[in-house]
JSON list of C-alpha atoms in Angstrom, two decimals:
[
{"chain": "A", "resi": 260, "resn": "GLN", "atom": "CA", "xyz": [1.13, -8.79, 4.09]},
{"chain": "A", "resi": 261, "resn": "VAL", "atom": "CA", "xyz": [4.20, -8.62, 6.30]},
{"chain": "A", "resi": 262, "resn": "GLN", "atom": "CA", "xyz": [6.13, -5.39, 6.70]},
{"chain": "A", "resi": 263, "resn": "LEU", "atom": "CA", "xyz": [9.37, -4.55, 8.46]},
{"chain": "A", "resi": 264, "resn": "VAL", "atom": "CA", "xyz": [10.00, -0.95, 9.43]},
{"chain": "A", "resi": 265, "resn": "GLU", "atom": "CA", "xyz": [13.33, 0.30, 10.78]},
{"chain": "A", "resi": 266, "resn": "SER", "atom": "CA", "xyz": [13.94, 3.42, 12.83]},
{"chain": "A", "resi": 267, "resn": "GLY", "atom": "CA", "xyz": [16.66, 5.07, 14.88]},
{"chain": "A", "resi": 268, "resn": "GLY", "atom": "CA", "xyz": [19.23, 5.95, 12.26]},
{"chain": "A", "resi": 269, "resn": "GLY", "atom": "CA", "xyz": [20.86, 9.35, 12.02]},
{"chain": "A", "resi": 270, "resn": "LEU", "atom": "CA", "xyz": [24.07, 11.34, 12.10]},
{"chain": "A", "resi": 271, "resn": "VAL", "atom": "CA", "xyz": [26.50, 10.80, 14.97]},
{"chain": "A", "resi": 272, "resn": "GLN", "atom": "CA", "xyz": [30.11, 11.67, 15.69]},
{"chain": "A", "resi": 273, "resn": "ALA", "atom": "CA", "xyz": [32.78, 9.01, 15.85]},
{"chain": "A", "resi": 274, "resn": "GLY", "atom": "CA", "xyz": [32.74, 7.35, 19.26]},
{"chain": "A", "resi": 275, "resn": "GLY", "atom": "CA", "xyz": [29.04, 7.98, 19.70]},
{"chain": "A", "resi": 276, "resn": "SER", "atom": "CA", "xyz": [26.10, 5.59, 20.00]},
{"chain": "A", "resi": 277, "resn": "LEU", "atom": "CA", "xyz": [22.82, 4.89, 18.26]},
{"chain": "A", "resi": 278, "resn": "LYS", "atom": "CA", "xyz": [20.06, 2.36, 18.86]},
{"chain": "A", "resi": 279, "resn": "LEU", "atom": "CA", "xyz": [18.15, 0.99, 15.89]},
{"chain": "A", "resi": 280, "resn": "SER", "atom": "CA", "xyz": [14.75, -0.67, 16.07]},
{"chain": "A", "resi": 281, "resn": "CYS", "atom": "CA", "xyz": [12.89, -2.82, 13.58]},
{"chain": "A", "resi": 282, "resn": "THR", "atom": "CA", "xyz": [9.31, -4.00, 14.01]},
{"chain": "A", "resi": 283, "resn": "ALA", "atom": "CA", "xyz": [7.63, -6.69, 11.94]},
{"chain": "A", "resi": 284, "resn": "SER", "atom": "CA", "xyz": [3.89, -6.32, 11.47]},
{"chain": "A", "resi": 285, "resn": "GLY", "atom": "CA", "xyz": [1.10, -8.02, 9.56]},
{"chain": "A", "resi": 286, "resn": "SER", "atom": "CA", "xyz": [-0.10, -11.60, 9.41]},
{"chain": "A", "resi": 287, "resn": "ILE", "atom": "CA", "xyz": [2.74, -13.27, 11.34]},
{"chain": "A", "resi": 288, "resn": "SER", "atom": "CA", "xyz": [2.50, -16.75, 12.81]},
{"chain": "A", "resi": 289, "resn": "SER", "atom": "CA", "xyz": [6.01, -17.02, 14.27]},
{"chain": "A", "resi": 290, "resn": "ILE", "atom": "CA", "xyz": [9.46, -15.54, 13.83]},
{"chain": "A", "resi": 291, "resn": "ASN", "atom": "CA", "xyz": [12.49, -17.84, 13.59]},
{"chain": "A", "resi": 292, "resn": "LYS", "atom": "CA", "xyz": [15.21, -15.23, 13.36]},
{"chain": "A", "resi": 293, "resn": "MET", "atom": "CA", "xyz": [15.70, -11.50, 12.87]},
{"chain": "A", "resi": 294, "resn": "GLY", "atom": "CA", "xyz": [18.81, -9.69, 11.86]},
{"chain": "A", "resi": 295, "resn": "TRP", "atom": "CA", "xyz": [20.60, -6.58, 10.74]},
{"chain": "A", "resi": 296, "resn": "PHE", "atom": "CA", "xyz": [22.67, -6.16, 7.60]},
{"chain": "A", "resi": 297, "resn": "ARG", "atom": "CA", "xyz": [24.30, -3.07, 6.22]},
{"chain": "A", "resi": 298, "resn": "GLN", "atom": "CA", "xyz": [25.24, -1.76, 2.81]},
{"chain": "A", "resi": 299, "resn": "ALA", "atom": "CA", "xyz": [27.48, 1.16, 1.98]},
{"chain": "A", "resi": 300, "resn": "PRO", "atom": "CA", "xyz": [27.80, 2.68, -1.52]},
{"chain": "A", "resi": 301, "resn": "GLY", "atom": "CA", "xyz": [30.05, 0.54, -3.70]},
{"chain": "A", "resi": 302, "resn": "ARG", "atom": "CA", "xyz": [30.23, -2.25, -1.14]},
{"chain": "A", "resi": 303, "resn": "GLN", "atom": "CA", "xyz": [28.47, -5.57, -0.80]},
{"chain": "A", "resi": 304, "resn": "ARG", "atom": "CA", "xyz": [25.73, -6.07, 1.75]},
{"chain": "A", "resi": 305, "resn": "GLU", "atom": "CA", "xyz": [27.26, -7.53, 4.89]},
{"chain": "A", "resi": 306, "resn": "LEU", "atom": "CA", "xyz": [26.04, -9.19, 8.04]},
{"chain": "A", "resi": 307, "resn": "VAL", "atom": "CA", "xyz": [25.91, -7.09, 11.18]},
{"chain": "A", "resi": 308, "resn": "ALA", "atom": "CA", "xyz": [24.13, -9.42, 13.59]},
{"chain": "A", "resi": 309, "resn": "THR", "atom": "CA", "xyz": [21.33, -11.95, 13.84]},
{"chain": "A", "resi": 310, "resn": "ILE", "atom": "CA", "xyz": [19.26, -13.31, 16.72]},
{"chain": "A", "resi": 311, "resn": "THR", "atom": "CA", "xyz": [16.93, -16.28, 16.97]},
{"chain": "A", "resi": 312, "resn": "GLY", "atom": "CA", "xyz": [13.80, -16.72, 19.02]},
{"chain": "A", "resi": 313, "resn": "ALA", "atom": "CA", "xyz": [15.96, -18.71, 21.45]},
{"chain": "A", "resi": 314, "resn": "GLN", "atom": "CA", "xyz": [18.19, -15.62, 21.80]},
{"chain": "A", "resi": 315, "resn": "ASP", "atom": "CA", "xyz": [21.16, -17.19, 20.00]},
{"chain": "A", "resi": 316, "resn": "THR", "atom": "CA", "xyz": [23.23, -14.44, 18.39]},
{"chain": "A", "resi": 317, "resn": "VAL", "atom": "CA", "xyz": [25.78, -14.14, 15.60]},
{"chain": "A", "resi": 318, "resn": "TYR", "atom": "CA", "xyz": [27.84, -11.03, 14.93]},
{"chain": "A", "resi": 319, "resn": "GLY", "atom": "CA", "xyz": [29.97, -9.80, 12.06]},
{"chain": "A", "resi": 320, "resn": "ASP", "atom": "CA", "xyz": [33.64, -9.73, 13.08]},
{"chain": "A", "resi": 321, "resn": "TYR", "atom": "CA", "xyz": [33.96, -5.98, 12.73]},
{"chain": "A", "resi": 322, "resn": "VAL", "atom": "CA", "xyz": [31.13, -5.19, 15.17]},
{"chain": "A", "resi": 323, "resn": "LYS", "atom": "CA", "xyz": [31.90, -7.64, 17.98]},
{"chain": "A", "resi": 324, "resn": "ASP", "atom": "CA", "xyz": [32.16, -5.97, 21.39]},
{"chain": "A", "resi": 325, "resn": "ARG", "atom": "CA", "xyz": [30.71, -2.73, 19.99]},
{"chain": "A", "resi": 326, "resn": "PHE", "atom": "CA", "xyz": [27.21, -3.70, 18.84]},
{"chain": "A", "resi": 327, "resn": "THR", "atom": "CA", "xyz": [24.54, -5.65, 20.71]},
{"chain": "A", "resi": 328, "resn": "ILE", "atom": "CA", "xyz": [21.47, -7.21, 19.14]},
{"chain": "A", "resi": 329, "resn": "SER", "atom": "CA", "xyz": [18.36, -8.01, 21.16]},
{"chain": "A", "resi": 330, "resn": "MET", "atom": "CA", "xyz": [14.80, -9.01, 20.43]},
{"chain": "A", "resi": 331, "resn": "ASN", "atom": "CA", "xyz": [11.43, -8.54, 22.08]},
{"chain": "A", "resi": 332, "resn": "ALA", "atom": "CA", "xyz": [9.52, -11.49, 20.69]},
{"chain": "A", "resi": 333, "resn": "ALA", "atom": "CA", "xyz": [6.19, -10.29, 22.11]},
{"chain": "A", "resi": 334, "resn": "LYS", "atom": "CA", "xyz": [6.54, -7.09, 20.09]},
{"chain": "A", "resi": 335, "resn": "ASN", "atom": "CA", "xyz": [8.12, -8.70, 16.99]},
{"chain": "A", "resi": 336, "resn": "THR", "atom": "CA", "xyz": [10.86, -6.15, 17.39]},
{"chain": "A", "resi": 337, "resn": "VAL", "atom": "CA", "xyz": [14.62, -6.41, 17.07]},
{"chain": "A", "resi": 338, "resn": "TYR", "atom": "CA", "xyz": [17.06, -3.80, 18.35]},
{"chain": "A", "resi": 339, "resn": "LEU", "atom": "CA", "xyz": [20.65, -2.97, 17.55]},
{"chain": "A", "resi": 340, "resn": "GLN", "atom": "CA", "xyz": [22.60, -1.01, 20.13]},
{"chain": "A", "resi": 341, "resn": "MET", "atom": "CA", "xyz": [25.66, 0.47, 18.44]},
{"chain": "A", "resi": 342, "resn": "ASN", "atom": "CA", "xyz": [28.47, 1.90, 20.56]},
{"chain": "A", "resi": 343, "resn": "SER", "atom": "CA", "xyz": [31.91, 3.28, 19.74]},
{"chain": "A", "resi": 344, "resn": "LEU", "atom": "CA", "xyz": [30.78, 4.06, 16.22]},
{"chain": "A", "resi": 345, "resn": "LYS", "atom": "CA", "xyz": [33.40, 4.60, 13.53]},
{"chain": "A", "resi": 346, "resn": "PRO", "atom": "CA", "xyz": [33.19, 6.36, 10.16]},
{"chain": "A", "resi": 347, "resn": "ASP", "atom": "CA", "xyz": [33.49, 2.92, 8.52]},
{"chain": "A", "resi": 348, "resn": "ASP", "atom": "CA", "xyz": [30.14, 2.03, 10.11]},
{"chain": "A", "resi": 349, "resn": "THR", "atom": "CA", "xyz": [28.43, 4.54, 7.81]},
{"chain": "A", "resi": 350, "resn": "ALA", "atom": "CA", "xyz": [25.86, 2.61, 5.76]},
{"chain": "A", "resi": 351, "resn": "THR", "atom": "CA", "xyz": [22.20, 1.90, 5.25]},
{"chain": "A", "resi": 352, "resn": "TYR", "atom": "CA", "xyz": [21.19, -0.61, 7.92]},
{"chain": "A", "resi": 353, "resn": "LEU", "atom": "CA", "xyz": [18.56, -3.11, 6.83]},
{"chain": "A", "resi": 354, "resn": "CYS", "atom": "CA", "xyz": [16.50, -5.39, 9.00]},
{"chain": "A", "resi": 355, "resn": "ASN", "atom": "CA", "xyz": [15.33, -8.82, 7.95]},
{"chain": "A", "resi": 356, "resn": "ALA", "atom": "CA", "xyz": [13.11, -11.50, 9.41]},
{"chain": "A", "resi": 357, "resn": "ASP", "atom": "CA", "xyz": [12.93, -15.23, 8.77]},
{"chain": "A", "resi": 358, "resn": "LEU", "atom": "CA", "xyz": [9.33, -15.99, 9.66]},
{"chain": "A", "resi": 359, "resn": "TRP", "atom": "CA", "xyz": [6.15, -17.94, 9.10]},
{"chain": "A", "resi": 360, "resn": "ALA", "atom": "CA", "xyz": [3.36, -15.74, 7.85]},
{"chain": "A", "resi": 361, "resn": "SER", "atom": "CA", "xyz": [-0.25, -16.73, 8.37]},
{"chain": "A", "resi": 362, "resn": "ASP", "atom": "CA", "xyz": [-3.40, -16.54, 6.26]},
{"chain": "A", "resi": 363, "resn": "PRO", "atom": "CA", "xyz": [-2.13, -18.23, 4.14]},
{"chain": "A", "resi": 364, "resn": "ARG", "atom": "CA", "xyz": [0.57, -19.94, 6.13]},
{"chain": "A", "resi": 365, "resn": "ARG", "atom": "CA", "xyz": [3.91, -19.72, 4.34]},
{"chain": "A", "resi": 366, "resn": "TRP", "atom": "CA", "xyz": [7.59, -19.25, 5.14]},
{"chain": "A", "resi": 367, "resn": "GLY", "atom": "CA", "xyz": [9.42, -16.19, 3.93]},
{"chain": "A", "resi": 368, "resn": "LEU", "atom": "CA", "xyz": [12.46, -13.94, 4.35]},
{"chain": "A", "resi": 369, "resn": "TYR", "atom": "CA", "xyz": [11.34, -10.35, 4.58]},
{"chain": "A", "resi": 370, "resn": "TRP", "atom": "CA", "xyz": [13.35, -7.13, 4.40]},
{"chain": "A", "resi": 371, "resn": "GLY", "atom": "CA", "xyz": [12.80, -3.60, 5.55]},
{"chain": "A", "resi": 372, "resn": "ARG", "atom": "CA", "xyz": [13.74, -0.56, 3.48]},
{"chain": "A", "resi": 373, "resn": "GLY", "atom": "CA", "xyz": [16.61, 0.43, 5.73]},
{"chain": "A", "resi": 374, "resn": "THR", "atom": "CA", "xyz": [17.64, 3.33, 7.91]},
{"chain": "A", "resi": 375, "resn": "GLN", "atom": "CA", "xyz": [20.69, 5.48, 7.23]},
{"chain": "A", "resi": 376, "resn": "VAL", "atom": "CA", "xyz": [23.51, 5.68, 9.76]},
{"chain": "A", "resi": 377, "resn": "THR", "atom": "CA", "xyz": [26.20, 8.29, 9.14]},
{"chain": "A", "resi": 378, "resn": "VAL", "atom": "CA", "xyz": [29.24, 8.56, 11.40]},
{"chain": "A", "resi": 379, "resn": "SER", "atom": "CA", "xyz": [31.32, 11.70, 11.07]},
{"chain": "A", "resi": 380, "resn": "SER", "atom": "CA", "xyz": [35.02, 11.83, 11.91]}
]
């Protein structure tokens, strides 16, 4: 069983910062990529940022220069540093991982349950 657990969400004023963490645990052989997505009520799930094991990153256009994704491969943990937060950033932030599980060995895309980020104006 592979599990992803997010933490670090909360309530912050506009212009403030938060740092999210997501750790993958269980029978993991290797992680190809981890990422953050977000979903607000009535809106489609959208990409925030992804990072590969080689540290290649991709960001959604609306978070460039404000958010930074990083990964500690030894800890199977991905982070999202969010600065200059805006009310439009309010959403549930979900972590995912593209990985090879072991015992039995199989590829899968796994999701966490999400952590709520609320930005007040």
